[in-house]
């Protein structure tokens, strides 16, 4: 009831601010206060704080509310616990088990360790909870959360937006009362992140995996085991009939007086909270404040330390991307991309390439199906020996199983757990890139709003500004709405102007300005075109279109686009693997986009849409085309390669049954007929011919699982009816048991494609 009142009329509670603060501190100091009641109290106080008009009084109130939590994380015992991995292991009761195994099940010991961890974790969680609510409230203020710059905090190159640079904490605190607390929180947060990630290093796994109790530090929780095996909770969830409680640590679950099944959940909570705090640090823009500059190098060394990145399990790295990296990309001011994004994105994206390649290699090769299963208890001793040696052998097996240790689990869950984290990793990476390139999420809505306004102006119909999509009829209440139907705020135009600036600069920065980031990003996306997951593949085709729009004109990209990207796309269509069914048109559209931009001197609308626009020949060079006027504007179509490349032609000419003359006819047809339908039909016919010839050369073979060739009723190339629609995603997990049905192990695909080596026949 109090929370409802505080949300509806918080201003009526402001006169009693002092009394509320004192009473809150008294209640929060009570050990008998339950965790849910404690969180409800923090939510109530956060709502009251948003109604305080005076920024100083508001910040002081929040500081008073969180005084106990700050005192806990700054206490000597906590500082000692997070000063080293050994200290963390002692706090969690892990170290004691080495010499006294009985301590893991001793009731007094379990209660003490549980109380110690809960006190520390609750303090971090309280800071996160209040910080999030303060940030949400700041964005709802009349100015939309745009900070008012009162002091010069650095060189702002864009005078139109003085807030697009480093802003002092005092200025940020005008909107958000939580930010003044960060100088006290961040040093502890850095230590927690560092020691938590360090515990997963191979040298620690080599020791703990050998111990029959300590090894469960690395196990998944019963809840994660349930999610890997079940799709709903209709049977009662983890603890219900058929649930997974007591399967990871045989006979024990987190409700029992045993530390072993508790560790997995504790580390999940601790890791999630610290990653979310890093995201909050970025979202509140404190990460870019001058007062934090002295801590920034230490923070970077903790969050992108190479062994930290390599040692994270897939489930950890997915959270890291989603809860921190994505928010960092969207929140960083444009003037700080080089100074604040490059030191983080360069090592992260370079690592992503390695992690994805090594994770999907066993699936693509299918030479050893055992490597696709999670680590179980009987295999721990052998794994510990491999961990002790470290190096490529350890990480190869580690990524093949996604880092998953499922303890005493048996059955299909051993394989399902690995499949789940593998596809989640790929999907999360593609989603983060889509958000950063304005292909989905908040930034995509900005572009949709701009397109909507342009249409209204073009048709001289302002009524369109007050209407949303068909599914949101009646939501506008007569006012202007966004393209998704949500109402627009008074300051949305100013906010979108800043987002537009970031959208344009982010595209240039991560695809052109920073070569290390650009190469890693593009390589990872191109590689993902052959991963047997429809969700990932379809999203990566959209990212490839954006790469083409921004970079097709740059000769540094010609080899990657004309050979690797084009080769993988063509191979995916001609070989017709079953997992590709339903997304063939997406891939053909990508093939068209590459071919017209690199070979024919044509450009397309964003996303490879619309008719091709032919560029005239360069009057000074008959072998070249004039560059498109929108070459530096990828969001409205981008440019093309002025001097045509023969790489795509060579790949086409090397296809079975396709020669140079056929490619010349294709060029002539696509130059004369430039509509999307005509060009895609021409490409489809050529690819169909190549596919039929390849099929005849292969001969008949049994079903090859998801890599087996789709039959005529499934695949696009075998259908007589030409269609321009694409079936919806089949976003379900594909288990390795399906992969093992394929006829034989595939030969490893060469890194560099050539016309003769793209398709190797036995």
Coordinates of N, CA, C and O in Angstrom, one line a residue, residues 452 463-469 472-482 484-488:
X452 N 9.0 8.4 -40.4 CA 7.5 8.7 -40.2 C 7.3 10.2 -40.4 O 6.3 10.6 -41.1
X463 N -1.6 14.3 -39.7 CA -2.4 13.4 -38.9 C -1.6 12.1 -38.7 O -1.8 11.4 -37.7
X464 N -0.6 11.8 -39.6 CA 0.2 10.6 -39.5 C 1.1 10.7 -38.2 O 1.5 9.7 -37.7
X465 N 1.4 11.9 -37.8 CA 2.3 12.1 -36.6 C 1.6 11.7 -35.3 O 2.2 11.4 -34.3
X466 N 0.2 11.6 -35.4 CA -0.5 11.2 -34.2 C -1.0 9.8 -34.2 O -1.8 9.4 -33.4
X467 N -0.6 9.0 -35.2 CA -1.0 7.6 -35.3 C 0.2 6.7 -35.3 O 1.2 7.0 -35.8
X468 N 0.0 5.6 -34.6 CA 1.0 4.6 -34.5 C 0.7 3.4 -35.3 O -0.1 3.5 -36.2
X469 N 1.3 2.2 -35.0 CA 1.1 1.0 -35.8 C -0.4 0.5 -35.6 O -1.0 0.9 -34.6
X472 N -1.5 -0.6 -32.2 CA -1.6 0.4 -31.1 C -2.7 1.4 -31.3 O -2.6 2.5 -30.9
X473 N -3.8 1.1 -32.0 CA -4.8 2.0 -32.3 C -5.5 2.5 -31.0 O -5.8 1.7 -30.1
X474 N -5.6 3.8 -30.9 CA -6.3 4.4 -29.7 C -5.4 4.8 -28.6 O -5.8 5.3 -27.6
X475 N -4.0 4.6 -28.8 CA -3.1 4.9 -27.7 C -2.6 6.3 -27.7 O -2.1 6.8 -26.7
X476 N -2.9 7.0 -28.8 CA -2.2 8.4 -28.9 C -3.0 9.4 -28.1 O -2.4 10.4 -27.7
X477 N -4.3 9.3 -27.8 CA -5.0 10.3 -27.1 C -5.0 11.6 -27.7 O -5.0 12.7 -27.0
X478 N -4.8 11.7 -29.0 CA -4.8 12.9 -29.7 C -3.5 13.6 -29.9 O -3.3 14.6 -30.6
X479 N -2.5 13.1 -29.2 CA -1.1 13.8 -29.3 C -0.2 13.0 -30.2 O -0.6 12.0 -30.8
X480 N 1.0 13.6 -30.4 CA 2.0 12.9 -31.2 C 2.5 11.7 -30.6 O 2.7 11.6 -29.4
X481 N 2.7 10.7 -31.4 CA 3.2 9.4 -30.9 C 4.5 9.0 -31.7 O 4.7 9.5 -32.8
X482 N 5.2 8.1 -31.1 CA 6.4 7.5 -31.8 C 5.9 6.5 -32.8 O 4.7 6.1 -32.9
X484 N 6.3 3.4 -32.8 CA 5.8 2.2 -32.1 C 4.5 2.5 -31.4 O 4.0 1.6 -30.7
X485 N 4.0 3.7 -31.5 CA 2.7 4.0 -30.8 C 2.8 4.6 -29.5 O 1.8 5.0 -28.9
X486 N 3.9 4.6 -28.8 CA 4.1 5.2 -27.5 C 4.1 6.7 -27.6 O 4.5 7.3 -28.6
X487 N 3.5 7.4 -26.6 CA 3.4 8.9 -26.6 C 4.8 9.5 -26.6 O 5.7 9.0 -25.9
X488 N 4.9 10.7 -27.3 CA 6.1 11.4 -27.3 C 6.1 12.4 -26.1 O 5.1 13.0 -25.8

